[in-house]
């Protein structure tokens, strides 16, 4: 019975996160399209909202091609590691007062460890990632000095007085820039470069394995946005929640 | 503490350590080194020092192993040459045996063999006990000590000399823990 409840807890976090990832891809494509004065996907569902599921279905049914000279173990292990550790980071996020899958007293350290481990899946983008990890850790250290604890729920509750966005605005800007660099978004998207190369370091993986990279990338983007909100914009007590 | 999980993690760490040096592909070697670090981090978390375990993950896996991987990326290694070199392992076996025996020699001369007596199920035969004294004899000869005394404390004296000008008193290990606890910590 306890096992069932634990599995239900984990699934009730993972499945909404995957849905968020799916709709984030559609949102990104429609936003980029409106910046370029065209419509994005608008055929599949109402206003193209189901485009992500059509993409997933297509990718799952594609033929899985792997290079002959590659080390097959490492070839399949890379995307798996990236996805697993991107999703493991959601275990310490508080979605409400006391609503975490695991309320670790060392939550921030756990997030840093998980993000260090997920760099092994995509080594070509790692050089940029590890250079900005130092800046991120320094900014996190400043917030930890304010709260005195590495627990994420305490970090949210300590912002009842004032959200850390107000006294630590420069640190917020630095953390935000570091977060964009950490997830290979523009203008730091040299490793991926969707408009220049085909797909950057993910080109040789195809079909189901590519889905892992895709999910892992957007899941880590959402995770670091949630982390920014928890540290600087007072998480679930935020004024943006109504 | 979960004893089975501790044993599994320790075994996994030792096995990964052996596979680090015997794997031919250097990237596989670094991956097994990462596996050693992760196993040891899990062991530390199970011992109750969660901060040390997570710090191991961040520092060893997140910084040091990445450094190794970058170095291997920059070297121009050809896998065919590495696999050929693997066939020549047995040429270097005598040298490996000599260096390994040095390690065993040091261990045998310092470990107290009365461990076996106290546990009660294994008694060293008399000639073997005499025979292992040869390590103490060789140590005393090498360090220039008295070669007639038959005790392992000779080796300890050589490496940690207790002379009057740098020692007020010398404690055994348990004594020093107790002295710290009862003097500085308020027990």
Short mmCIF file of C-alpha atoms in Angstrom, two decimals:
data_model
loop_
_atom_site.label_atom_id
_atom_site.label_comp_id
_atom_site.label_asym_id
_atom_site.label_seq_id
_atom_site.Cartn_x
_atom_site.Cartn_y
_atom_site.Cartn_z
CA UNK A 1 0.00 0.00 0.00
CA UNK A 2 2.81 2.37 0.87
CA UNK A 3 4.56 1.50 -2.36
CA UNK A 4 1.39 2.25 -4.28
CA UNK A 5 1.09 5.65 -2.64
CA UNK A 6 4.75 6.45 -3.40
CA UNK A 7 4.29 5.47 -7.03
CA UNK A 8 1.11 7.55 -7.22
CA UNK A 9 2.97 10.53 -5.74
CA UNK A 10 5.75 10.28 -8.28
CA UNK A 11 3.34 9.83 -11.19
CA UNK A 12 1.24 12.79 -10.07
CA UNK A 13 4.35 14.94 -10.49
CA UNK A 14 5.86 13.36 -13.59
CA UNK A 15 2.75 13.23 -15.79
CA UNK A 16 1.79 16.91 -15.40
CA UNK A 17 5.42 17.85 -15.96
CA UNK A 18 5.46 15.93 -19.25
CA UNK A 19 2.21 17.60 -20.27
CA UNK A 20 3.71 20.99 -19.44
CA UNK A 21 6.70 20.10 -21.60
CA UNK A 22 4.44 19.12 -24.48
CA UNK A 23 2.47 22.37 -24.39
CA UNK A 24 5.65 24.41 -23.90
CA UNK A 25 6.92 23.22 -27.26
CA UNK A 26 3.72 24.37 -28.96
CA UNK A 27 3.81 27.68 -27.10
CA UNK A 28 7.41 28.26 -28.16
CA UNK A 29 6.65 27.53 -31.79
CA UNK A 30 3.64 29.82 -31.87
CA UNK A 31 5.53 32.62 -30.11
CA UNK A 32 8.48 32.37 -32.48
CA UNK A 33 6.04 32.29 -35.37
CA UNK A 34 4.26 35.45 -34.29
CA UNK A 35 7.65 37.14 -33.91
CA UNK A 36 8.33 36.23 -37.53
CA UNK A 37 4.88 37.38 -38.71
CA UNK A 38 3.49 33.97 -39.51
CA UNK A 39 1.18 31.50 -37.83
CA UNK A 40 2.66 28.56 -36.00
CA UNK A 41 1.08 25.11 -35.97
CA UNK A 42 -2.66 25.67 -36.33
CA UNK A 43 -4.05 22.53 -37.93
CA UNK A 44 -3.86 19.70 -35.46
CA UNK A 45 -6.11 20.73 -32.55
CA UNK A 46 -7.96 23.94 -31.76
CA UNK A 47 -5.37 26.56 -32.67
CA UNK A 48 -2.76 23.80 -32.99
CA UNK A 49 -2.62 22.83 -29.35
CA UNK A 50 -2.34 19.10 -29.97
CA UNK A 51 0.71 19.51 -32.21
CA UNK A 52 3.03 18.08 -29.55
CA UNK A 53 1.15 14.81 -29.41
CA UNK A 54 1.23 14.51 -33.18
CA UNK A 55 5.00 15.06 -33.04
CA UNK A 56 5.40 12.43 -30.35
CA UNK A 57 3.39 9.89 -32.35
CA UNK A 58 5.45 10.55 -35.47
CA UNK A 59 8.73 10.23 -33.60
CA UNK A 60 7.74 7.00 -31.93
CA UNK A 61 6.85 5.39 -35.22
CA UNK A 62 10.04 6.38 -37.01
CA UNK A 63 12.81 3.97 -37.83
CA UNK A 64 15.59 3.93 -35.25
CA UNK A 65 18.90 4.54 -37.02
CA UNK A 66 22.19 4.24 -35.18
CA UNK A 67 25.68 4.72 -36.67
CA UNK A 68 27.59 1.48 -37.24
CA UNK A 69 30.88 2.65 -35.81
CA UNK A 70 29.40 4.01 -32.62
CA UNK A 71 29.56 2.41 -29.22
CA UNK A 72 25.94 1.32 -28.91
CA UNK A 73 25.91 1.28 -25.12
CA UNK A 74 27.03 4.87 -24.86
CA UNK A 75 24.83 5.90 -27.78
CA UNK A 76 21.68 4.79 -26.02
CA UNK A 77 22.86 5.69 -22.53
CA UNK A 78 23.33 9.41 -23.23
CA UNK A 79 19.71 10.44 -23.78
CA UNK A 80 18.55 8.10 -21.02
CA UNK A 81 20.86 9.72 -18.48
CA UNK A 82 19.82 13.19 -19.57
CA UNK A 83 16.11 12.47 -19.24
CA UNK A 84 16.36 10.57 -15.95
CA UNK A 85 18.33 13.27 -14.20
CA UNK A 86 16.21 16.07 -15.61
CA UNK A 87 13.11 14.43 -14.17
CA UNK A 88 14.81 13.55 -10.87
CA UNK A 89 15.18 17.24 -10.11
CA UNK A 90 11.42 17.57 -9.68
CA UNK A 91 11.49 15.52 -6.51
CA UNK A 92 12.29 18.45 -4.23
CA UNK A 93 10.11 21.17 -5.73
CA UNK A 94 7.39 22.43 -3.35
CA UNK A 95 4.12 22.93 -5.19
CA UNK A 96 2.30 24.16 -2.10
CA UNK A 97 2.82 24.36 1.65
CA UNK A 98 4.33 20.96 2.41
CA UNK A 99 3.49 19.54 -1.02
CA UNK A 100 6.76 17.97 -2.09
CA UNK A 101 7.54 14.45 -3.21
CA UNK A 102 10.58 14.58 -0.90
CA UNK A 103 11.23 17.44 1.52
CA UNK A 104 14.99 17.11 1.78
CA UNK A 105 16.85 19.36 4.23
CA UNK A 106 19.55 19.64 1.55
CA UNK A 107 17.23 20.32 -1.37
CA UNK A 108 19.33 22.89 -3.18
CA UNK A 109 22.42 20.69 -2.94
CA UNK A 110 20.40 17.82 -4.39
CA UNK A 111 19.35 20.00 -7.34
CA UNK A 112 22.96 21.00 -8.00
CA UNK A 113 24.11 17.37 -7.83
CA UNK A 114 21.36 16.23 -10.22
CA UNK A 115 22.19 18.98 -12.69
CA UNK A 116 25.89 18.03 -12.54
CA UNK A 117 25.00 14.44 -13.35
CA UNK A 118 22.77 15.33 -16.27
CA UNK A 119 25.65 16.98 -18.11
CA UNK A 120 27.03 13.58 -19.07
CA UNK A 121 24.29 12.83 -21.50
CA UNK A 122 25.25 15.57 -23.89
CA UNK A 123 28.94 16.20 -23.54
CA UNK A 124 29.18 18.63 -26.43
CA UNK A 125 27.03 21.15 -24.69
CA UNK A 126 28.75 20.59 -21.40
CA UNK A 127 31.61 23.02 -21.75
CA UNK A 128 29.18 25.92 -21.73
CA UNK A 129 27.11 24.35 -18.99
CA UNK A 130 29.92 23.86 -16.51
CA UNK A 131 31.29 27.33 -17.02
CA UNK A 132 27.98 28.88 -16.05
CA UNK A 133 27.38 26.48 -13.15
CA UNK A 134 29.85 28.48 -11.08
CA UNK A 135 27.87 31.68 -11.52
CA UNK A 136 24.62 29.90 -10.73
CA UNK A 137 26.08 28.38 -7.58
CA UNK A 138 27.34 31.76 -6.40
CA UNK A 139 23.93 33.34 -6.89
CA UNK A 140 22.27 30.44 -5.07
CA UNK A 141 24.78 30.86 -2.26
CA UNK A 142 23.67 34.45 -1.77
CA UNK A 143 20.05 33.40 -1.41
CA UNK A 144 21.07 30.63 0.96
CA UNK A 145 22.85 33.20 3.08
CA UNK A 146 19.55 35.08 3.37
CA UNK A 147 17.48 32.07 4.38
CA UNK A 148 20.12 30.13 6.29
CA UNK A 149 18.86 26.80 4.99
CA UNK A 150 19.19 24.65 1.92
CA UNK A 151 15.56 23.53 2.14
CA UNK A 152 13.40 24.77 -0.70
CA UNK A 153 10.18 25.05 1.35
CA UNK A 154 11.98 27.21 3.91
CA UNK A 155 13.28 29.29 1.04
CA UNK A 156 9.69 29.96 -0.04
CA UNK A 157 8.39 30.60 3.47
CA UNK A 158 11.23 32.98 4.25
CA UNK A 159 9.95 35.23 1.49
CA UNK A 160 6.72 36.07 3.29
CA UNK A 161 8.42 39.21 4.56
CA UNK A 162 9.74 40.36 1.21
CA UNK A 163 10.41 38.42 -1.95
CA UNK A 164 14.12 38.16 -2.66
CA UNK A 165 13.53 39.78 -6.03
CA UNK A 166 13.50 43.18 -4.33
CA UNK A 167 16.75 43.24 -2.32
CA UNK A 168 18.62 40.88 -4.66
CA UNK A 169 17.61 42.26 -8.06
CA UNK A 170 21.15 42.22 -9.54
CA UNK A 171 21.63 38.64 -8.30
CA UNK A 172 18.33 37.75 -9.94
CA UNK A 173 19.51 39.16 -13.25
CA UNK A 174 22.80 37.26 -13.00
CA UNK A 175 20.99 34.04 -12.09
CA UNK A 176 18.56 34.51 -14.97
CA UNK A 177 21.37 34.92 -17.48
CA UNK A 178 23.15 31.91 -16.03
CA UNK A 179 19.94 29.90 -16.26
CA UNK A 180 19.56 30.75 -19.94
CA UNK A 181 23.14 29.62 -20.53
CA UNK A 182 22.63 26.46 -18.52
CA UNK A 183 19.77 25.25 -20.69
CA UNK A 184 21.26 26.19 -24.07
CA UNK A 185 18.60 28.74 -24.95
CA UNK A 186 19.18 31.75 -27.19
CA UNK A 187 21.57 33.59 -27.17
CA UNK A 188 23.62 30.70 -25.79
CA UNK A 189 22.35 28.07 -28.17
CA UNK A 190 25.57 27.41 -30.03
CA UNK A 191 25.46 23.74 -29.10
CA UNK A 192 22.03 23.29 -30.55
CA UNK A 193 21.51 26.12 -33.04
CA UNK A 194 18.18 25.10 -34.47
CA UNK A 195 18.27 27.56 -37.29
CA UNK A 196 21.80 26.82 -38.46
CA UNK A 197 22.63 23.17 -37.88
CA UNK A 198 19.94 20.55 -38.10
CA UNK A 199 19.79 19.72 -34.45
CA UNK A 200 23.22 20.23 -32.98
CA UNK A 201 24.45 17.37 -30.90
CA UNK A 202 21.16 15.49 -31.19
CA UNK A 203 21.36 14.95 -34.92
CA UNK A 204 22.42 11.32 -35.00
CA UNK A 205 19.82 10.10 -32.57
CA UNK A 206 16.50 9.35 -34.15
CA UNK A 207 12.97 8.31 -33.24
CA UNK A 208 12.37 7.31 -29.64
CA UNK A 209 15.81 8.32 -28.41
CA UNK A 210 15.36 11.79 -29.86
CA UNK A 211 12.16 12.13 -27.86
CA UNK A 212 14.24 11.64 -24.70
CA UNK A 213 16.59 14.48 -25.60
CA UNK A 214 13.67 16.68 -26.51
CA UNK A 215 11.77 15.98 -23.30
CA UNK A 216 14.93 16.34 -21.22
CA UNK A 217 15.76 19.71 -22.70
CA UNK A 218 12.34 21.24 -22.13
CA UNK A 219 11.95 19.58 -18.74
CA UNK A 220 15.21 21.14 -17.59
CA UNK A 221 14.07 24.52 -18.92
CA UNK A 222 10.85 24.29 -16.91
CA UNK A 223 12.78 23.05 -13.87
CA UNK A 224 15.19 25.94 -13.87
CA UNK A 225 12.33 28.41 -14.34
CA UNK A 226 10.58 26.89 -11.32
CA UNK A 227 13.84 27.07 -9.38
CA UNK A 228 14.26 30.75 -10.24
CA UNK A 229 10.71 31.40 -9.09
CA UNK A 230 11.26 29.56 -5.80
CA UNK A 231 14.49 31.35 -5.01
CA UNK A 232 13.64 34.87 -6.07
CA UNK A 233 9.92 35.24 -6.70
CA UNK A 234 8.59 33.36 -3.62
CA UNK A 235 7.35 30.12 -5.20
CA UNK A 236 3.81 29.22 -4.31
CA UNK A 237 3.27 32.42 -2.32
CA UNK A 238 3.98 34.52 -5.35
CA UNK A 239 1.85 37.52 -6.30
CA UNK A 240 1.53 35.98 -9.74
CA UNK A 241 -0.56 33.15 -8.30
CA UNK A 242 -4.22 34.02 -8.16
CA UNK B 1 21.32 1.59 8.47
CA UNK B 2 20.51 -0.88 5.77
CA UNK B 3 23.31 -3.43 5.94
CA UNK B 4 22.55 -5.18 2.69
CA UNK B 5 22.55 -1.92 0.73
CA UNK B 6 25.84 -0.91 2.35
CA UNK B 7 27.44 -4.18 1.27
CA UNK B 8 26.04 -3.85 -2.25
CA UNK B 9 27.37 -0.31 -2.58
CA UNK B 10 30.79 -1.26 -1.25
CA UNK B 11 30.97 -4.23 -3.61
CA UNK B 12 29.83 -2.07 -6.49
CA UNK B 13 32.51 0.49 -5.74
CA UNK B 14 35.28 -2.12 -5.63
CA UNK B 15 34.02 -3.82 -8.80
CA UNK B 16 33.81 -0.51 -10.65
CA UNK B 17 37.30 0.33 -9.46
CA UNK B 18 38.66 -2.88 -10.92
CA UNK B 19 36.80 -2.28 -14.18
CA UNK B 20 38.30 1.22 -14.42
CA UNK B 21 41.76 -0.18 -14.88
CA UNK B 22 40.86 -3.21 -16.98
CA UNK B 23 38.56 -1.56 -19.53
CA UNK B 24 40.14 -0.95 -22.90
CA UNK B 25 38.04 1.97 -24.11
CA UNK B 26 39.09 5.04 -22.09
CA UNK B 27 35.60 6.55 -22.14
CA UNK B 28 34.23 3.35 -20.57
CA UNK B 29 37.03 3.68 -18.04
CA UNK B 30 35.93 7.16 -17.05
CA UNK B 31 32.31 6.00 -16.85
CA UNK B 32 33.29 3.31 -14.37
CA UNK B 33 35.21 5.93 -12.39
CA UNK B 34 31.97 7.90 -12.23
CA UNK B 35 30.27 4.73 -11.04
CA UNK B 36 32.84 4.44 -8.23
CA UNK B 37 32.09 8.01 -7.17
CA UNK B 38 28.33 7.47 -7.24
CA UNK B 39 28.62 4.27 -5.20
CA UNK B 40 30.77 5.96 -2.59
CA UNK B 41 28.38 8.92 -2.48
CA UNK B 42 25.49 6.54 -1.83
CA UNK B 43 27.53 4.85 0.91
CA UNK B 44 28.14 8.21 2.58
CA UNK B 45 24.47 9.14 2.40
CA UNK B 46 23.55 5.82 4.04
CA UNK B 47 26.05 6.50 6.81
CA UNK B 48 24.14 9.64 7.66
CA UNK B 49 26.43 12.32 6.26
CA UNK B 50 24.12 13.40 3.44
CA UNK B 51 26.03 16.61 2.88
CA UNK B 52 29.27 14.75 2.16
CA UNK B 53 27.52 12.38 -0.24
CA UNK B 54 25.94 15.19 -2.24
CA UNK B 55 29.20 17.15 -2.16
CA UNK B 56 30.95 14.06 -3.59
CA UNK B 57 28.42 14.02 -6.43
CA UNK B 58 28.79 17.70 -7.17
CA UNK B 59 32.57 17.90 -6.93
CA UNK B 60 33.85 14.52 -8.04
CA UNK B 61 31.25 13.62 -10.63
CA UNK B 62 30.35 17.13 -11.69
CA UNK B 63 33.81 18.64 -11.94
CA UNK B 64 36.66 16.14 -11.73
CA UNK B 65 35.23 13.41 -13.93
CA UNK B 66 34.16 15.99 -16.51
CA UNK B 67 37.74 17.18 -16.54
CA UNK B 68 38.92 13.64 -17.25
CA UNK B 69 36.38 13.31 -20.05
CA UNK B 70 37.52 16.51 -21.65
CA UNK B 71 41.15 15.39 -21.53
CA UNK B 72 40.22 12.11 -23.19
CA UNK B 73 38.28 14.00 -25.85
CA UNK B 74 41.31 16.14 -26.59
CA UNK B 75 43.76 13.23 -26.84
CA UNK B 76 43.93 11.63 -30.25
CA UNK B 77 43.35 8.03 -29.29
CA UNK B 78 42.93 5.29 -31.81
CA UNK B 79 40.88 2.38 -30.56
CA UNK B 80 42.67 -0.21 -32.70
CA UNK B 81 46.00 0.55 -31.05
CA UNK B 82 44.40 0.32 -27.62
CA UNK B 83 42.92 -3.09 -28.34
CA UNK B 84 46.29 -4.31 -29.61
CA UNK B 85 47.97 -3.10 -26.45
CA UNK B 86 45.46 -5.06 -24.47
CA UNK B 87 46.91 -8.29 -25.80
CA UNK B 88 50.23 -7.47 -24.15
CA UNK B 89 48.94 -7.41 -20.57
CA UNK B 90 50.69 -10.64 -19.63
CA UNK B 91 54.11 -9.20 -20.46
CA UNK B 92 53.93 -6.86 -17.51
CA UNK B 93 52.55 -9.34 -15.01
CA UNK B 94 55.83 -10.00 -13.11
CA UNK B 95 56.38 -6.26 -12.58
CA UNK B 96 52.82 -5.93 -11.36
CA UNK B 97 53.32 -8.85 -8.98
CA UNK B 98 56.46 -7.24 -7.50
CA UNK B 99 54.78 -3.90 -6.89
CA UNK B 100 51.69 -5.60 -5.48
CA UNK B 101 53.79 -7.64 -3.10
CA UNK B 102 55.30 -4.46 -1.68
CA UNK B 103 51.78 -3.41 -0.67
CA UNK B 104 51.11 -6.73 1.03
CA UNK B 105 54.46 -6.60 2.79
CA UNK B 106 53.63 -3.26 4.38
CA UNK B 107 50.16 -4.40 5.42
CA UNK B 108 51.39 -7.65 6.96
CA UNK B 109 54.08 -5.94 8.98
CA UNK B 110 51.70 -3.45 10.58
CA UNK B 111 48.47 -5.37 11.02
CA UNK B 112 48.29 -7.02 14.45
CA UNK B 113 47.91 -10.72 13.76
CA UNK B 114 46.43 -11.30 17.20
CA UNK B 115 43.14 -10.23 15.57
CA UNK B 116 42.68 -13.86 14.63
CA UNK B 117 43.32 -15.05 18.17
CA UNK B 118 40.67 -12.80 19.67
CA UNK B 119 37.93 -13.74 17.25
CA UNK B 120 38.33 -17.31 18.39
CA UNK B 121 37.60 -19.23 15.26
CA UNK B 122 41.00 -19.08 13.61
CA UNK B 123 44.26 -19.82 15.33
CA UNK B 124 47.49 -19.23 13.53
CA UNK B 125 49.76 -22.24 13.64
CA UNK B 126 52.92 -21.55 15.57
CA UNK B 127 55.32 -21.79 12.65
CA UNK B 128 53.30 -19.27 10.63
CA UNK B 129 53.33 -16.83 13.49
CA UNK B 130 57.05 -17.23 13.67
CA UNK B 131 57.28 -16.96 9.91
CA UNK B 132 55.41 -13.68 9.66
CA UNK B 133 57.83 -12.18 12.12
CA UNK B 134 60.17 -12.06 9.17
CA UNK B 135 58.46 -8.90 8.03
CA UNK B 136 59.14 -7.28 11.37
CA UNK B 137 62.71 -8.46 11.15
CA UNK B 138 63.19 -6.98 7.68
CA UNK B 139 61.57 -3.73 8.77
CA UNK B 140 63.84 -3.45 11.78
CA UNK B 141 66.84 -4.13 9.59
CA UNK B 142 65.82 -1.52 7.04
CA UNK B 143 65.03 1.16 9.60
CA UNK B 144 68.09 0.50 11.72
CA UNK B 145 66.28 -0.62 14.84
CA UNK B 146 66.89 -3.33 17.35
CA UNK B 147 66.43 -6.58 15.41
CA UNK B 148 66.14 -8.89 18.39
CA UNK B 149 62.89 -7.57 19.84
CA UNK B 150 59.91 -9.50 18.45
CA UNK B 151 57.04 -7.02 18.37
CA UNK B 152 55.36 -4.82 15.81
CA UNK B 153 55.72 -1.73 17.90
CA UNK B 154 59.17 -1.29 16.37
CA UNK B 155 57.59 -0.13 13.12
CA UNK B 156 55.34 2.35 14.86
CA UNK B 157 58.28 3.78 16.76
CA UNK B 158 60.21 4.31 13.55
CA UNK B 159 57.46 6.16 11.75
CA UNK B 160 56.14 8.13 14.72
CA UNK B 161 59.12 8.67 17.02
CA UNK B 162 58.26 9.42 20.62
CA UNK B 163 61.14 11.51 21.79
CA UNK B 164 61.11 13.84 24.67
CA UNK B 165 61.30 17.07 22.73
CA UNK B 166 58.14 16.77 20.62
CA UNK B 167 55.88 14.70 22.78
CA UNK B 168 54.39 15.46 26.14
CA UNK B 169 52.30 12.35 26.23
CA UNK B 170 51.16 9.80 23.73
CA UNK B 171 47.68 8.36 23.66
CA UNK B 172 46.28 5.29 22.13
CA UNK B 173 43.47 6.03 19.69
CA UNK B 174 40.61 5.26 22.07
CA UNK B 175 42.30 7.24 24.79
CA UNK B 176 42.60 10.29 22.57
CA UNK B 177 38.92 10.15 21.59
CA UNK B 178 37.94 9.90 25.24
CA UNK B 179 40.25 12.71 26.24
CA UNK B 180 38.73 14.98 23.59
CA UNK B 181 35.17 14.07 24.51
CA UNK B 182 35.58 14.48 28.24
CA UNK B 183 37.74 17.58 28.17
CA UNK B 184 36.65 19.80 25.30
CA UNK B 185 33.21 18.45 24.50
CA UNK B 186 31.03 18.67 27.54
CA UNK B 187 30.19 15.06 28.27
#
